[in-house]
Coordinates of C-alpha atoms in Angstrom, one line a residue:
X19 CA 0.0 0.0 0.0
X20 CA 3.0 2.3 0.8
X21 CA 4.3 1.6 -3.0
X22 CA 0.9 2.4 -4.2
X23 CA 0.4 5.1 -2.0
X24 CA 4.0 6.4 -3.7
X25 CA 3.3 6.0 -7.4
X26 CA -0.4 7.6 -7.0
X27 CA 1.1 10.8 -5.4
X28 CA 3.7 11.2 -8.2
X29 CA 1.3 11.2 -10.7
X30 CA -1.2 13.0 -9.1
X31 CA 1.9 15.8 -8.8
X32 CA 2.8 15.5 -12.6
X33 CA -0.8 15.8 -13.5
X34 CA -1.7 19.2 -11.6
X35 CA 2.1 20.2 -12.5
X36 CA 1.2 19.9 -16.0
X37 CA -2.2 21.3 -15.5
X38 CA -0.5 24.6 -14.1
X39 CA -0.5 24.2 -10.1
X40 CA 2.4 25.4 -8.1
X41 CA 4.6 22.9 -6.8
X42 CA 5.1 25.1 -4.0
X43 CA 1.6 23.9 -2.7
X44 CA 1.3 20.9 -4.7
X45 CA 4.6 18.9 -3.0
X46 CA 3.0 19.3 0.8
X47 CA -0.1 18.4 0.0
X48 CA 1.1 14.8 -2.1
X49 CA 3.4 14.2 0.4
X50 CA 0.7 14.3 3.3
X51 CA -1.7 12.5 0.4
X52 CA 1.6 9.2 0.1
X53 CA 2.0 9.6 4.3
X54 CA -2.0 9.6 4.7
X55 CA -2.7 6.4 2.2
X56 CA 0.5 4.4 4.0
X57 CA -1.1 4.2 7.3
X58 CA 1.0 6.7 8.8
X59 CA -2.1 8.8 9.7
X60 CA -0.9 9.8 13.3
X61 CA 2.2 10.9 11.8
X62 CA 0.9 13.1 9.1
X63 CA 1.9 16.9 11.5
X64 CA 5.2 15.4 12.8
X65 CA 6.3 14.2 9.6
X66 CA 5.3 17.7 7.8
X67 CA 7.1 19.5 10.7
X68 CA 10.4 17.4 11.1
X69 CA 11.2 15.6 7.5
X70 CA 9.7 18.2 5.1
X71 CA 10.0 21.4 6.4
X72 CA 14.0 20.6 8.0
X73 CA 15.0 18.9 4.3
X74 CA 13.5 22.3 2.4
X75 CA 15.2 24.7 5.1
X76 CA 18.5 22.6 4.5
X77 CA 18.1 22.6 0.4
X78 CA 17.4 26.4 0.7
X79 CA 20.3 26.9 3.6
X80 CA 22.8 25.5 1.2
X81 CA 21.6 26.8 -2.7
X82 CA 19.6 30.0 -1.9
X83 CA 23.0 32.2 -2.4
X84 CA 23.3 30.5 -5.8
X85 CA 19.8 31.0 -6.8
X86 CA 19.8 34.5 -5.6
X87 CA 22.8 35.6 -7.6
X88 CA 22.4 34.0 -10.9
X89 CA 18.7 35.6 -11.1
X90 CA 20.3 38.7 -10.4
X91 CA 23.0 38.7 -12.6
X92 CA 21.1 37.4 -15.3
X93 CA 18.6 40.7 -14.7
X94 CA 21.3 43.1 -14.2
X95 CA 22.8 41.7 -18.0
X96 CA 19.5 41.6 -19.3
X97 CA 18.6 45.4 -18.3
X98 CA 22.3 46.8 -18.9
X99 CA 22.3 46.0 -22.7
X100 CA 24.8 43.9 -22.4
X101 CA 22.7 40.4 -23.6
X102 CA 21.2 42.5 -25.8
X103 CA 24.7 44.1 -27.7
X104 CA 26.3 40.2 -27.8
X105 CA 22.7 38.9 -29.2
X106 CA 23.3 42.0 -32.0
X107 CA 27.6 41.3 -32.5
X108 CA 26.6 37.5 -33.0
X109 CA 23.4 38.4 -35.4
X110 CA 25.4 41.4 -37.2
X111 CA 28.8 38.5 -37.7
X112 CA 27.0 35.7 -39.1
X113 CA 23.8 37.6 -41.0
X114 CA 20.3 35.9 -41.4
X115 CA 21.8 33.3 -43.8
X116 CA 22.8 31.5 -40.2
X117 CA 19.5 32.6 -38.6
X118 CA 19.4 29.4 -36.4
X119 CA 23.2 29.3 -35.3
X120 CA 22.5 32.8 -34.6
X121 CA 20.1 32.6 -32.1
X122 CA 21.7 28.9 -30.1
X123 CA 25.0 30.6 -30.5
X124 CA 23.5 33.9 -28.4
X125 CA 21.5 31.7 -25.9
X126 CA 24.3 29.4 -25.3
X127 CA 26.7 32.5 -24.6
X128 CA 24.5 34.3 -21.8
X129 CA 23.7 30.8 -20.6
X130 CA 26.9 29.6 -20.0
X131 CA 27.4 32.9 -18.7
X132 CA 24.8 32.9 -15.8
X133 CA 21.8 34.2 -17.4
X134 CA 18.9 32.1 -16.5
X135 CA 17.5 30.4 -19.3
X136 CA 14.3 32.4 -18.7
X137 CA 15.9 35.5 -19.2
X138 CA 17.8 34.9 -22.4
X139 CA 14.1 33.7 -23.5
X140 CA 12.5 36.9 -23.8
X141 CA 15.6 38.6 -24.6
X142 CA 16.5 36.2 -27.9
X143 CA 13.0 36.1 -28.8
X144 CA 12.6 39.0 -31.0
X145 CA 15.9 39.1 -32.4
X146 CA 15.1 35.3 -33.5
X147 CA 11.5 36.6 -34.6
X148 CA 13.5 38.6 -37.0
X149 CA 16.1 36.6 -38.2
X150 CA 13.9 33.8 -39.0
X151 CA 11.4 36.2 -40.8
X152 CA 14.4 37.6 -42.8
X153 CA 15.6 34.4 -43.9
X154 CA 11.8 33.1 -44.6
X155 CA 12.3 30.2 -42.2
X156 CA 9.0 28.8 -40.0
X157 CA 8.4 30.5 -36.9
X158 CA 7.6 27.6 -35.3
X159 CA 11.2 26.4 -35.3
X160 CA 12.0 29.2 -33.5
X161 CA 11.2 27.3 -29.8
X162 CA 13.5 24.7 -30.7
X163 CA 16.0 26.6 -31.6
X164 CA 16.2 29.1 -28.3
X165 CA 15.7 25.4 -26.6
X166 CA 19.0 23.9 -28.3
X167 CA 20.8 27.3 -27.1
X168 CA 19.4 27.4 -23.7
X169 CA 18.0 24.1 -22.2
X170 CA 21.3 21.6 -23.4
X171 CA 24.8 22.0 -23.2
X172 CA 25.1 24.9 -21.4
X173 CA 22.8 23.9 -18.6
X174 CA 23.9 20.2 -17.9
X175 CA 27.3 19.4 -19.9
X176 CA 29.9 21.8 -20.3
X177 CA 32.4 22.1 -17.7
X178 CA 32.0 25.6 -15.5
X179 CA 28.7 26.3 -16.5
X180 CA 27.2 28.1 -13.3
X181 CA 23.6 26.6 -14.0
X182 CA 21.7 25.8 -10.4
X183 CA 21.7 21.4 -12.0
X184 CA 25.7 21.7 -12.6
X185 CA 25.8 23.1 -8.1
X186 CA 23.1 20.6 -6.5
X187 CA 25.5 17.4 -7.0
X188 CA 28.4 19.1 -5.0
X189 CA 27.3 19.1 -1.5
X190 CA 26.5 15.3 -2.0
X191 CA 29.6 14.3 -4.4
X192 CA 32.2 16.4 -3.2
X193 CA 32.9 17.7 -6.8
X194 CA 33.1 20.7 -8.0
X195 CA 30.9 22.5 -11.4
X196 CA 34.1 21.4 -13.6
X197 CA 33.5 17.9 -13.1
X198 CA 34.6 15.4 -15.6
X199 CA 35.5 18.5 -18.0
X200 CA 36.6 16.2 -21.0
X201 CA 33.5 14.2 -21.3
X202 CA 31.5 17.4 -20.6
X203 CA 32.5 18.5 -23.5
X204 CA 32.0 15.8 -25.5
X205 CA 29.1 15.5 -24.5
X206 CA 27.9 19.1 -25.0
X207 CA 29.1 18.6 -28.7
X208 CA 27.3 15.9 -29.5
X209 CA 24.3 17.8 -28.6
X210 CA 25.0 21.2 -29.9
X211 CA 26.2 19.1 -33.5
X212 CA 22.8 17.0 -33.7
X213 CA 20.7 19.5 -32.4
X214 CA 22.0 21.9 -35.3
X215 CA 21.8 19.1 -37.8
X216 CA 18.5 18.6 -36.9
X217 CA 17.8 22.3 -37.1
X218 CA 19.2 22.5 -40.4
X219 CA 17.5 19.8 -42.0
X220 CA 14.1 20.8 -40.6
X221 CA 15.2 24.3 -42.2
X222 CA 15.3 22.4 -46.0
X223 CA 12.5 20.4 -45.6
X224 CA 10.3 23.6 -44.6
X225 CA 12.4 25.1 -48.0
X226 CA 11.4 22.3 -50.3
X227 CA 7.7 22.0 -49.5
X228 CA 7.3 25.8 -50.1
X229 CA 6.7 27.0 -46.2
X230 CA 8.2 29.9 -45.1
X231 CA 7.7 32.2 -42.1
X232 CA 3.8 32.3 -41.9
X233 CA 1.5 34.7 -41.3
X234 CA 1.2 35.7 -37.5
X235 CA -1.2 38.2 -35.9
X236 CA 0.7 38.1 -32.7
X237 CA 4.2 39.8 -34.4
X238 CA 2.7 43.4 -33.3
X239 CA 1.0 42.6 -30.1
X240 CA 4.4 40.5 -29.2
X241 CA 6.4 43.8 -29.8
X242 CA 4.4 45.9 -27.5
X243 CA 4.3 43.7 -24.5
X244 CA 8.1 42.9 -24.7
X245 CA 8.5 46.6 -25.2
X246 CA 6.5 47.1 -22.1
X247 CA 8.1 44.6 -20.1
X248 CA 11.6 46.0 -21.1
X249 CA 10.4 49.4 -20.0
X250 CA 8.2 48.5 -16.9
X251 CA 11.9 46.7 -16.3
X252 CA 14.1 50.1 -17.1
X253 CA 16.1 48.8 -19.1
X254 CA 18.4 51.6 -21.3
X255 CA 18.5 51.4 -24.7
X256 CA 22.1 53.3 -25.1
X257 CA 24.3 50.5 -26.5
X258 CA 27.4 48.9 -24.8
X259 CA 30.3 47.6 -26.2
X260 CA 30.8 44.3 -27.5
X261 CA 33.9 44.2 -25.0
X262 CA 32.1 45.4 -21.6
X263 CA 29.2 43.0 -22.4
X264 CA 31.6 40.3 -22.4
X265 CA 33.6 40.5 -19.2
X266 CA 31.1 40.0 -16.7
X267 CA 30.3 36.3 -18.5
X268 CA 34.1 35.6 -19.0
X269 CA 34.6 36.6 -15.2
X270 CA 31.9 34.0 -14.0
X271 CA 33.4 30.7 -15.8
X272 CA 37.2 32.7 -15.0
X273 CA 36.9 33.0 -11.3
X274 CA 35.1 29.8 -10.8
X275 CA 38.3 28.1 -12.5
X276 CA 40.8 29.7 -10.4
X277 CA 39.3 29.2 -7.0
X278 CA 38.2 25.6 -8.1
X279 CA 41.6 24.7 -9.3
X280 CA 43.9 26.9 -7.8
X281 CA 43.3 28.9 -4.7
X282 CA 41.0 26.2 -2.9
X283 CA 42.7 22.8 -3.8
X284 CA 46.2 24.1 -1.5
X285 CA 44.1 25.9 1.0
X286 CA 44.8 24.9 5.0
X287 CA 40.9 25.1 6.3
X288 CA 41.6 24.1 9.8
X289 CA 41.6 27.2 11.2
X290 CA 37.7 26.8 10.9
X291 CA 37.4 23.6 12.9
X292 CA 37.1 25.2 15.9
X293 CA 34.4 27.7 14.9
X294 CA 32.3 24.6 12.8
X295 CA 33.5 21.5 13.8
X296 CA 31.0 19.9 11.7
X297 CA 32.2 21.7 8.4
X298 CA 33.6 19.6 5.6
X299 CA 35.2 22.4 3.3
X300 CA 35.7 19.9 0.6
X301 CA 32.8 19.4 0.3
X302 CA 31.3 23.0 0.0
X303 CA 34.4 24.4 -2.1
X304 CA 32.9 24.1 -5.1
X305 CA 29.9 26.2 -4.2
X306 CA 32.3 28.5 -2.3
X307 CA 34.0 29.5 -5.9
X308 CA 30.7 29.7 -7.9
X309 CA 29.2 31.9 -4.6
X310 CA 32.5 34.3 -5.7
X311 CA 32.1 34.1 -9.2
X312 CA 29.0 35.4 -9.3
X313 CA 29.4 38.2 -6.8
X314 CA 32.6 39.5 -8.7
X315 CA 30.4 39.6 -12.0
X316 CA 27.1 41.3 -10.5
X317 CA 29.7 43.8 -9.9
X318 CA 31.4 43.8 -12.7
X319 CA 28.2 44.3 -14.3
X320 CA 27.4 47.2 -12.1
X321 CA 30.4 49.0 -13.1
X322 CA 30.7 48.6 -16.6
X323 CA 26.5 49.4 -16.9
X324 CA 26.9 53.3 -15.5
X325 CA 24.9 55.3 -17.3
X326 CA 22.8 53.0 -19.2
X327 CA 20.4 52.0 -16.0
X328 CA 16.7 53.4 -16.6
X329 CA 15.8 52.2 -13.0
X330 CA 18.6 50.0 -11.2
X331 CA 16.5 49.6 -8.1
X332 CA 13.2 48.2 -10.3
X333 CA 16.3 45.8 -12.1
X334 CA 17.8 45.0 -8.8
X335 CA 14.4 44.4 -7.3
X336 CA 13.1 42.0 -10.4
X337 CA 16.0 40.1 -10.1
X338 CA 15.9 39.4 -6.6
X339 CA 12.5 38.6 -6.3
X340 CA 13.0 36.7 -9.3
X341 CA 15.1 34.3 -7.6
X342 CA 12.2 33.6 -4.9
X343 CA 10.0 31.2 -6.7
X344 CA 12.4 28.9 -8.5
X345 CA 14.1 28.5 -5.0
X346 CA 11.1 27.5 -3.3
X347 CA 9.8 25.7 -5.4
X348 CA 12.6 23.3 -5.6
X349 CA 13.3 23.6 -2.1
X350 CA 9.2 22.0 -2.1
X351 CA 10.4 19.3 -4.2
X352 CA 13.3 18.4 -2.0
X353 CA 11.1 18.1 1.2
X354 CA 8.4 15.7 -0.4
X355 CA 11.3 13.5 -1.6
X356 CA 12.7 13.5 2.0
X357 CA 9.2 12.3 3.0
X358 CA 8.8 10.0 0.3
X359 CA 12.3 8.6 1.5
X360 CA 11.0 7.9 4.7
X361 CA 8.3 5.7 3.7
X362 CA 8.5 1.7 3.9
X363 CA 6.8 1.3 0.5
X364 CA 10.2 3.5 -1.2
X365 CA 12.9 0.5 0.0
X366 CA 11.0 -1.0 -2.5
X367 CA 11.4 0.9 -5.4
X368 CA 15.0 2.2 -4.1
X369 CA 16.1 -0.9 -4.7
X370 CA 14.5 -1.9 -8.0
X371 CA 16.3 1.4 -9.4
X372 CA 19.5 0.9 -8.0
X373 CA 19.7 -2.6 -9.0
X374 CA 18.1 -1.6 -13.0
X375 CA 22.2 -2.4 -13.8
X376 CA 25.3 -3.1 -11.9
X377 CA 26.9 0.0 -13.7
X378 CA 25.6 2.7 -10.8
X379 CA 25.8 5.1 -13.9
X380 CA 23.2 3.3 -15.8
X381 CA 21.1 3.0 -12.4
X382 CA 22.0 6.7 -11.5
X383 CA 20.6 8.0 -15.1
X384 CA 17.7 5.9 -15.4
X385 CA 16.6 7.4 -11.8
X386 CA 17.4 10.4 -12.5
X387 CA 15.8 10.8 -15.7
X388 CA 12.3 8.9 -14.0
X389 CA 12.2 11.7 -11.4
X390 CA 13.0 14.4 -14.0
X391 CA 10.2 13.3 -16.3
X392 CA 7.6 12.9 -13.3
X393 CA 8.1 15.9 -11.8
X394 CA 8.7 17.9 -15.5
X395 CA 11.7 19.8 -13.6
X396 CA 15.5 18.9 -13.8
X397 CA 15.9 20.3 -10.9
X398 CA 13.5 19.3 -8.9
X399 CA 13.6 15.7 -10.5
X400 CA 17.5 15.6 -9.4
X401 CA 16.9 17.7 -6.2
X402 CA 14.6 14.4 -5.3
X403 CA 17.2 11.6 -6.6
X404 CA 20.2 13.3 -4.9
X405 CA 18.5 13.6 -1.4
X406 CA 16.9 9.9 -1.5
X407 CA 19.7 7.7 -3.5
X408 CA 22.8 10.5 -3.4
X409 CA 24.7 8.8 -0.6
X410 CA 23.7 5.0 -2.3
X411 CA 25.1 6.3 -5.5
X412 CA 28.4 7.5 -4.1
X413 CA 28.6 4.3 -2.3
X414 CA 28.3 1.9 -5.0
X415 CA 30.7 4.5 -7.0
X416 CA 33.4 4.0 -4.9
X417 CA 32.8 0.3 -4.6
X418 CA 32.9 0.2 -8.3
X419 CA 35.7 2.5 -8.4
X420 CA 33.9 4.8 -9.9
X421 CA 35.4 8.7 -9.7
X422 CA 32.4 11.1 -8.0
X423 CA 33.6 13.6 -10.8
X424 CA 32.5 11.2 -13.2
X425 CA 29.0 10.4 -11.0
X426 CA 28.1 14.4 -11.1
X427 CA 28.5 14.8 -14.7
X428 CA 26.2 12.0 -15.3
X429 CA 23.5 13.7 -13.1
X430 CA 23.2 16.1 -14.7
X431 CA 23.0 15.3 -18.2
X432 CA 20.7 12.5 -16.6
X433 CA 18.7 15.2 -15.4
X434 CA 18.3 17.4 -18.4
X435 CA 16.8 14.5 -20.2
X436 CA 12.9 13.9 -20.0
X437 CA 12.6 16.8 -17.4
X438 CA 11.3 18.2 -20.8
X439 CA 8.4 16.7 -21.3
X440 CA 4.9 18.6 -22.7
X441 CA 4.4 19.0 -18.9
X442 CA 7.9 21.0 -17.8
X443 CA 7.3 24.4 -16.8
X444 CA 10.3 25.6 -18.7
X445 CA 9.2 24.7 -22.0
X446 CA 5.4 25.6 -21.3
X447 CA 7.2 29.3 -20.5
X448 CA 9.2 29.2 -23.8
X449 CA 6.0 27.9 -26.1
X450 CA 3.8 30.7 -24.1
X451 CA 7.2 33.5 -24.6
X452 CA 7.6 32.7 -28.6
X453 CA 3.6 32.8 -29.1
X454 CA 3.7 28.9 -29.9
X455 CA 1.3 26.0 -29.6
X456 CA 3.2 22.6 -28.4
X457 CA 1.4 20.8 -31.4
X458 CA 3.0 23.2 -33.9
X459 CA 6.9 22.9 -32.2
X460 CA 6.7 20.1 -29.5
X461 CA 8.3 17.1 -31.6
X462 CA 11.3 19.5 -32.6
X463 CA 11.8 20.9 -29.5
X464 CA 11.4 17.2 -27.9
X465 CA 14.3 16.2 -30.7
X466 CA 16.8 19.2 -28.9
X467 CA 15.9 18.6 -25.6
X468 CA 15.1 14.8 -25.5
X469 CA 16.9 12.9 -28.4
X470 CA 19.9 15.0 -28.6
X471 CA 20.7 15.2 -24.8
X472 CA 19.6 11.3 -24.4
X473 CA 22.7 10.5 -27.4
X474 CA 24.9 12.2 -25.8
X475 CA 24.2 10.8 -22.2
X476 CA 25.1 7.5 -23.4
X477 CA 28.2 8.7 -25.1
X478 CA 29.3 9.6 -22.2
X479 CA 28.3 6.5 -19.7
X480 CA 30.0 4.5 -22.3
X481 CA 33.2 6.3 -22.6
X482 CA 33.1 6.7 -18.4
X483 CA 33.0 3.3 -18.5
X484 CA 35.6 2.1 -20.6
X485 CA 37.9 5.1 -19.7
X486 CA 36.9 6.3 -16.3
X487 CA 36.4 10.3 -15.9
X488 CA 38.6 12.6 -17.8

C-alpha cells in the first residue's frame, strides 16, 4: 500500500504540474496525500514539521545564495544592454543566412554565462523573430532553436557552467561545477552538433515544401508587451560595447576556475574547525568559488553598466525577487522526496532502481531521468534523486571504483533528459514566450531537448565506463 500510496502521489503531482499548479503547494499536500494512504495517519503533523520542512530549510540553507545571484545577474545583463549588444555582435557576424546558429550561438553564450534560461528567453525572442522572418524560415522552429541554445549544453554538460543542475551534485559528491571536463565537453558537442543538424535539415524540408515564415497576428502585439516589459523593467536602450558585455560572462566561468583549481585545492581550512567543527570544506568548495564568481560579475556588471540604467533599483528588485520562486519551489520538491524517502513502501522501489544495472551510472541516469520526467523539472527531479539515492550512488561509486567527478556529470546530463516533457514548466514558458502552440513545435523541441541530450548521455556513460572520468 505504501508503493501504491508512492506511485499515486507522483502522478497525481505531474498531473496538476502539467495542469498549471504550483509545486510550491502541490509537494506538501502529495506528500501528506503518500504519508496519509501508507497508514502513517498519526504521523501526518510530525512528519510535515520534522522531514519536510528541516530537508526544504536545508536545500534552501545551502543553494539559496546561488539561486539568488544567478537571477540577479542574469537581470542586471538583461537590463544593462549587455545580452542585448552580444545577441546583435553575434546576429550582425553571421547575417540571417545563419539565422538558427544565430540565435543557439546567443542563448548558449549568456547561458553559459549565468543568465537564467528564462531571461535569455525573452531577450533572444525577438531578435530570433526577426532573423527567421528575414531568412523566410517557420516561426515555429524558433522554440527549438532558443531550446538547443538554452536548455542543453550549457545547462547540464559543459564544464563551469554556473547553472543551479551543474551546483546541486556538489554538496552530496564532493565535486566541483568542472566535473569530468573532457567528457562534458564531448558531450555538449554531440548535442550542440545534432541538435544543429536537426535544425538544419528541418530548415530544407520547410524550403522544399514551399513554407516559409507564416502569417502571425501576434508579431505586433508580441512587440508591444516585450516593449513594455523591457520598460516597466528600465532597461536603457544606449548601447554597450561588445567588449564590456563580455567580461562580466568571461569573469563568471574565470573566477570559478581559479578558485576551483587553484586557490582552494592548497588551501589549510583548519583554522575553521574550531568555529564549525561539523564543516567539511571539501565538500562546500565548489559552491564557495561559484558563490564568488558570481558576486565578482554582478559587480562587474554594475560598473561597466553606468549610465545606461533606466531604474537600477526596479532591475535589482526583479531580479531578486526573481530568484524567490524557482528556489522555493525546488526547495518543495526536496522536502516531499525526504518524505517520500522515509516511507516503507520506497525500500522498494530504491532498490529496484538501483539494481536496474550493476553500472551505478546506468542506475543513476535511469533514476534520475524517471524523477526528471515525473516531476517535469531537472531540478526538482534531481533535487529528489540526490536527497533519496545520493549517498547509495556515491557508495556503489566507490565500490565500483567509480570517480564522483564522473558520477556528477552523469547527473546532470541524466537530469536534463525527460525533465522536458509537454508537462515541464520551462518549456510551457518558452512555447507561451515565442507565441507557440506545443502541437506546432513540440516534436522539434522534444528532438533538442530529449533525443539529442539522451545521445549524448550515453556517449558519455560508455566512454566513463571504458575510460573512467577525464
Amino acid at each position: 500500500m505504501s508503493t501504491f500510496a508512492i506511485v499515486l502521489s507522483l502522478l497525481i503531482l505531474m498531473f496538476l504540474a502539467y495542469r498549471g499548479y504550483t509545486v510550491l503547494l502541490l509537494a506538501p499536500v502529495m506528500a501528506v496525500l503518500a504519508v496519509f494512504l501508507s497508514g502513517d495517519i498519526a504521523q501526518v503533523l510530525p512528519i510535515y514539521t520534522e522531514t519536510f520542512m528541516r530537508a526544504m530549510g536545508n536545500y534552501m540553507l545551502a543553494f539559496f545564495p546561488i539561486f539568488l545571484l544567478g537571477a540577479l545577474f542574469g537581470q542586471l545583463m538583461a537590463d544593462s544592454g549587455a545580452a542585448m549588444a552580444i545577441a546583435q555582435w553575434i546576429e550582425r557576424t553571421l547575417g540571417s543566412r545563419y539565422a538558427s546558429l544565430t540565435v543557439v550561438l546567443a542563448c548558449a553564450i549568456l547561458t553559459y554565462g549565468g543568465v537564467s534560461l528564462f531571461v535569455v528567453a525573452f531577450a533572444i525572442y525577438p531578435i530570433a523573430r526577426t532573423l527567421f522572418k528575414d531568412a523566410d524560415i517557420p516561426k515555429r522552429l524558433i522554440a527549438p532553436t532558443i531550446a538547443l541554445g538554452s536548455f542543453t549544453f550549457t545547462m547540464t554538460a559543459l564544464p563551469g557552467t554556473p547553472s543551479i543542475q551543474n551546483a546541486m551534485p556538489i554538496p552530496y559528491f564532493g565535486t566541483n561545477t568542472f566535473a569530468a571536463p573532457g567528457l562534458g565537453l564531448i558531450g555538449g558537442a554531440i548535442m550542440f552538433t545534432l541538435g544543429y543538424l536537426w535544425l538544419r535539415s528541418r530548415e530544407r524540408k520547410a524550403r522544399l515544401a514551399g513554407e516559409g515564415y507564416g502569417q502571425h497576428e501576434d508579431n505586433e502585439a508580441v512587440e508591444v508587451a516585450l516593449e513594455n516589459a523591457a520598460g516597466q523593467a528600465g532597461v536603457h536602450r544606449r548601447s554597450m560595447p561588445l567588449v564590456l558585455a563580455l567580461l562580466p560572462l568571461v569573469l563568471v566561468i574565470g573566477i570559478n576556475a581559479v578558485f576551483t583549481y587553484a586557490v582552494f585545492p592548497g588551501k589549510d581550512w583548519s583554522f575553521l574547525q574550531a568555529s564549525f567543527p561539523n564543516l567539511a570544506p571539501s565538500r562546500q568548495a565548489g559552491l564557495w568559488a561559484l558563490i564568488i564568481a558570481l558576486t565578482t560579475s554582478i559587480v562587474t556588471v554594475l560598473l561597466v553598466g553606468f549610465g545606461r540604467w533606466g531604474n537600477l533599483r526596479e532591475s535589482i528588485n526583479k531580479g531578486v525577487l526573481g530568484s524567490m520562486l524557482p528556489i522555493f519551489n525546488t526547495a518543495s520538491e526536496v522536502g516531499y522526496g525526504a518524505v517520500i524517502a522515509g516511507l516503507a513502501g520506497f525500500a522498494i522501489i530504491r532498490d529496484a532502481v538501483l539494481n536496474v544495472s550493476s553500472n551505478p551510472l546506468i542506475s543513476e541516469a535511469v533514476a534520475m531521468n524517471v524523477l526528471a520526467g515525473i516531476t517535469g523539472s531537472s531540478s526538482g527531479g534531481l533535487s529528489i534523486a540526490l536527497q533519496t539515492l545520493g549517498a547509495d550512488y556515491l557508495r556503489m561509486a566507490n565500490e565500483a571504483g567509480i570517480s564522483p567527478e564522473l558520477l556528477h556529470r552523469v547527473a546532470v546530463m541524466s537530469a536534463g533528459v525527460f525533465d522536458s516533457l509537454p508537462h515541464c514548466g520551462a518549456v510551457i514558458t518558452l512555447l507561451s514566450i515565442c507565441k507557440l502552440t506545443h502541437r506546432e513545435s513540440y516534436l522539434n523541441l522534444a528532438a533538442m531537448t530529449i533525443g539529442a541530450p539522451l545521445i549524448a548521455l550515453t556517449a558519455v556513460i560508455a566512454l566513463g565506463t571504458a575510460l573512467g572520468s577525464f
